[in-house]
């Protein structure tokens, strides 16, 4: 796994780690070297950037590294040959899985540790202070939104964190916010994002439960993503294979992925200025909690934040009772 050797390197040499649109959690979000989820402030200020297993490490339309910044890519395919056109700088491309590369880097970097002690100490202070600012911003956002109706994704993420145990496997095809989920071991947060679109998160959750029948699996879906998954089929397979999964559908009556992509690429465009962007809103109220009942499951609908934790506890009792 990547997490153990990456944390060891980041901790020892005070290296900030940004997780940008990550498929897995590589650095526990509470770790002082976790630098959040936005690479831009680090890219524009870097003298060296190590990109591991990331085809798009930043958006060149938003930020570019300094001219004298060295960019190193580490991946099984560091040239990302599956991408027809890719324009990121690459001063050094290393063909290796990230975990092996990190384990090999540690003793080599240790040779320079003593001479760089002052730089490492100064960087540690700087990155730790930045991380504390992130923690404060996350806590402030949660405090501001915990009583908000409709229920905030930050508050849902916080409640799911309170529900889970350290071995729970979570699947993210939703607005679940990783900074509120204290993942500290590999393979327990699966961001279902290897394909070109939404609609396979439920299959990922079914596979995870099949592989780890004794663990709790929580599948989180946006309402649009939930429909893309053909949920009736997924719920049937869960019942037929005896795979009790706690499903959470974040329903904002909205294609958030379409909205975010449109505004991200054209922040000053017509759609960004529109109060109701085309192809982003659902006009019919959907009762997704009823879909699971087709295959004998139990569904709950929650609209107020004060009811969320108690309802999640009820759902958990149903799931654990079926194991």
XYZ file of C-alpha atoms in Angstrom:
323
model
C 0.000 0.000 0.000
C 1.027 3.598 -0.674
C -0.088 5.132 2.615
C 2.589 3.674 4.897
C 5.712 4.622 2.860
C 4.231 7.955 1.755
C 3.419 8.982 5.321
C 6.921 7.920 6.396
C 8.566 10.121 3.747
C 6.243 13.086 4.273
C 6.671 12.928 8.038
C 10.432 12.527 8.069
C 11.244 15.176 5.450
C 8.283 17.553 6.041
C 6.834 17.214 2.547
C 3.295 18.533 1.944
C 0.923 16.085 0.228
C -2.038 17.362 -1.795
C -4.718 14.838 -2.756
C -6.293 16.166 -5.946
C -9.372 14.330 -7.236
C -7.931 11.226 -5.647
C -9.243 7.702 -6.185
C -7.818 6.484 -2.859
C -6.783 8.107 0.409
C -2.980 8.160 0.447
C -2.497 10.480 3.423
C -4.726 10.581 6.538
C -6.540 13.961 6.457
C -5.626 14.718 10.083
C -1.889 14.357 9.399
C -0.014 17.692 9.674
C 1.617 17.105 6.282
C -1.773 16.735 4.578
C -2.014 19.881 2.455
C -5.677 19.623 1.504
C -7.285 19.027 -1.857
C -6.371 22.144 -3.870
C -2.956 21.946 -5.564
C -2.941 25.528 -6.896
C -1.209 27.369 -4.027
C 1.503 24.709 -3.891
C 1.998 24.412 -7.655
C 2.594 28.148 -8.118
C 5.133 28.222 -5.260
C 7.009 24.929 -5.799
C 10.633 24.280 -6.653
C 10.025 20.503 -7.008
C 6.748 18.671 -7.616
C 6.429 14.883 -7.424
C 3.313 13.642 -9.228
C 2.363 10.065 -8.436
C -0.307 8.138 -10.318
C -2.123 11.295 -11.420
C -2.886 11.941 -15.075
C -4.102 15.504 -14.352
C -2.212 16.851 -11.295
C -3.474 20.437 -11.755
C -5.444 22.442 -14.320
C -3.045 24.462 -16.517
C -5.854 26.940 -17.239
C -5.764 27.837 -13.538
C -2.145 27.471 -12.452
C 1.317 26.602 -13.758
C 4.530 25.841 -11.848
C 7.420 28.321 -11.960
C 9.816 28.056 -14.910
C 12.622 26.645 -12.736
C 10.386 24.087 -10.972
C 11.380 20.456 -11.562
C 8.458 18.067 -12.116
C 8.918 14.336 -11.435
C 6.313 11.749 -12.398
C 6.082 8.336 -10.718
C 3.614 5.779 -12.087
C 3.415 2.385 -13.709
C 2.955 4.400 -16.932
C 4.523 7.805 -16.142
C 3.955 9.079 -19.694
C 0.211 8.307 -19.354
C 0.114 6.867 -22.859
C -3.638 6.205 -22.570
C -4.169 9.994 -22.766
C -3.990 11.158 -26.416
C -2.709 14.669 -25.593
C -1.060 15.593 -22.306
C 0.946 18.762 -21.805
C 2.354 18.600 -18.289
C 6.093 19.167 -17.858
C 8.160 16.084 -17.040
C 11.793 16.573 -16.138
C 12.009 13.011 -14.814
C 9.591 10.134 -15.426
C 10.047 7.036 -13.272
C 8.335 3.797 -14.202
C 7.317 2.219 -10.901
C 4.303 1.644 -8.746
C 4.198 4.436 -6.188
C 4.564 2.250 -3.083
C 7.779 0.598 -4.328
C 9.161 3.960 -5.444
C 8.552 5.530 -2.042
C 10.197 2.616 -0.234
C 13.257 2.954 -2.490
C 13.362 6.743 -2.118
C 13.449 6.736 1.683
C 17.038 5.443 2.203
C 18.357 7.565 -0.688
C 16.774 10.736 0.705
C 18.134 9.888 4.166
C 21.676 10.427 2.857
C 20.908 14.159 2.479
C 18.824 14.510 5.640
C 21.556 15.831 7.930
C 22.725 18.539 5.532
C 19.126 19.649 4.941
C 18.067 19.597 8.605
C 17.463 23.360 8.837
C 15.439 23.412 5.593
C 13.350 20.455 6.759
C 12.645 22.094 10.124
C 11.609 25.382 8.504
C 9.392 23.588 5.996
C 7.805 21.510 8.777
C 6.814 24.651 10.657
C 5.386 26.238 7.495
C 3.371 23.193 6.357
C 2.101 22.397 9.846
C 0.853 25.991 10.190
C -0.886 25.737 6.813
C -2.495 22.455 7.832
C -3.766 24.013 11.060
C -5.358 26.773 8.973
C -7.062 24.105 6.869
C -8.339 22.338 9.984
C -9.733 25.613 11.294
C -11.461 26.320 7.977
C -12.951 22.814 7.885
C -14.179 23.093 11.478
C -15.636 26.539 10.796
C -17.495 25.286 7.718
C -18.939 22.344 9.658
C -20.035 24.543 12.557
C -21.692 26.951 10.132
C -23.518 24.246 8.178
C -24.409 21.588 10.777
C -27.924 22.960 11.296
C -28.445 23.875 7.661
C -31.495 22.625 5.778
C -31.229 21.115 3.187
C -28.592 19.008 4.915
C -25.027 20.007 4.101
C -22.594 17.478 2.551
C -20.101 18.502 5.248
C -22.548 17.491 7.971
C -23.476 14.212 6.242
C -19.756 13.392 5.964
C -19.246 14.232 9.646
C -22.157 11.989 10.689
C -20.957 9.087 8.545
C -17.543 9.464 10.168
C -19.217 9.093 13.564
C -21.077 6.019 12.315
C -18.130 4.136 10.838
C -15.395 2.159 12.575
C -11.753 2.203 11.394
C -12.257 -0.877 9.183
C -15.424 0.347 7.486
C -15.083 0.563 3.698
C -16.612 3.668 2.179
C -17.311 4.181 -1.513
C -17.486 7.767 -2.746
C -19.541 8.604 -5.802
C -21.118 11.563 -4.065
C -20.281 14.963 -2.556
C -18.851 13.156 0.508
C -16.053 15.386 1.894
C -12.865 13.501 2.753
C -11.642 16.103 5.233
C -14.439 15.089 7.620
C -13.775 11.347 7.410
C -10.831 10.215 9.528
C -9.480 7.546 7.185
C -6.170 6.303 8.576
C -5.685 2.979 6.809
C -5.458 2.042 3.123
C -8.315 0.558 1.137
C -11.070 1.990 3.330
C -12.112 4.897 1.085
C -12.729 4.032 -2.556
C -13.396 7.003 -4.801
C -15.159 5.311 -7.673
C -13.503 7.340 -10.386
C -11.430 5.234 -12.787
C -13.946 5.334 -15.655
C -14.877 8.322 -17.778
C -18.222 8.941 -16.083
C -20.466 8.310 -13.127
C -22.396 5.119 -12.562
C -20.219 2.344 -11.174
C -19.964 3.238 -7.486
C -22.658 0.748 -6.495
C -20.808 -2.016 -8.324
C -17.618 -1.014 -6.477
C -19.482 -1.244 -3.145
C -20.931 -4.646 -4.035
C -17.458 -5.908 -4.944
C -15.989 -4.531 -1.715
C -18.668 -6.242 0.378
C -18.178 -9.487 -1.520
C -14.423 -9.314 -0.843
C -14.827 -8.304 2.820
C -18.097 -9.849 4.059
C -17.336 -9.133 7.730
C -16.790 -5.399 7.235
C -19.381 -2.654 7.081
C -19.572 -1.120 3.603
C -21.122 2.312 3.158
C -21.903 3.249 -0.438
C -22.430 6.971 -0.974
C -24.070 8.241 -4.153
C -25.208 11.544 -5.526
C -28.793 11.428 -6.754
C -27.731 11.673 -10.400
C -24.965 9.100 -9.930
C -27.447 6.790 -8.174
C -29.630 6.720 -11.300
C -26.621 6.079 -13.553
C -25.847 2.927 -11.537
C -29.118 1.172 -12.478
C -29.907 0.909 -8.750
C -32.719 -1.635 -9.074
C -30.207 -4.097 -10.515
C -27.629 -3.249 -7.826
C -30.161 -3.732 -5.015
C -31.230 -7.046 -6.523
C -27.622 -8.293 -6.632
C -27.125 -7.158 -3.021
C -30.166 -9.188 -1.937
C -29.422 -12.199 -4.129
C -25.775 -12.403 -2.981
C -26.571 -11.519 0.659
C -24.497 -8.330 0.609
C -26.045 -5.974 3.182
C -24.715 -2.495 2.381
C -25.614 0.853 3.902
C -26.459 3.092 0.939
C -26.601 6.871 1.348
C -28.009 9.009 -1.476
C -27.115 12.714 -1.354
C -30.205 14.207 -3.004
C -29.893 17.848 -4.051
C -32.254 17.572 -7.055
C -29.269 18.601 -9.119
C -26.633 17.291 -11.548
C -23.763 18.685 -9.444
C -21.064 17.103 -11.641
C -22.444 18.899 -14.723
C -22.681 22.196 -12.860
C -19.172 21.931 -11.417
C -17.561 20.949 -14.733
C -19.330 23.719 -16.647
C -18.458 26.468 -14.180
C -14.926 25.115 -13.735
C -14.164 25.350 -17.454
C -16.132 28.530 -18.161
C -16.341 30.537 -14.917
C -17.487 33.685 -16.742
C -19.732 31.993 -19.291
C -23.465 32.161 -19.872
C -24.187 29.025 -17.845
C -22.198 30.276 -14.835
C -24.254 33.480 -14.790
C -27.557 31.619 -15.117
C -29.623 31.066 -11.982
C -30.773 27.742 -13.373
C -28.247 26.213 -15.715
C -29.554 24.002 -18.518
C -29.343 20.233 -17.920
C -28.450 20.555 -14.227
C -31.750 20.494 -12.294
C -34.361 17.784 -11.737
C -37.924 19.081 -11.921
C -39.591 15.972 -10.443
C -39.103 15.164 -6.758
C -37.559 11.712 -6.462
C -38.112 9.275 -3.577
C -34.942 7.222 -3.859
C -35.523 5.536 -0.500
C -38.297 3.488 -2.122
C -36.066 1.862 -4.759
C -34.338 -0.474 -2.270
C -37.734 -1.797 -1.146
C -38.150 -3.544 -4.508
C -35.606 -6.157 -3.371
C -36.699 -6.354 0.260
C -34.479 -3.617 1.633
C -35.421 -0.822 4.006
C -35.273 2.843 3.008
C -35.370 6.023 5.080
C -35.816 9.626 3.985
C -34.173 12.432 5.960
C -34.736 16.127 5.316
C -33.604 17.789 8.557
C -30.087 17.651 10.060
C -31.404 16.961 13.559
C -32.846 13.646 12.354
C -29.826 12.448 10.413
C -27.721 10.647 13.042
C -30.683 8.795 14.553
C -31.782 7.670 11.085
C -28.275 6.494 10.193
C -28.228 4.480 13.433
C -31.529 2.834 12.432
C -30.148 2.043 8.992
C -26.993 0.598 10.533
C -29.087 -1.664 12.766
C -30.877 -2.992 9.685
C -27.591 -3.689 7.882
C -25.815 -5.305 10.843
C -28.901 -7.407 11.553
C -28.635 -8.888 8.073
C -24.957 -9.848 8.389
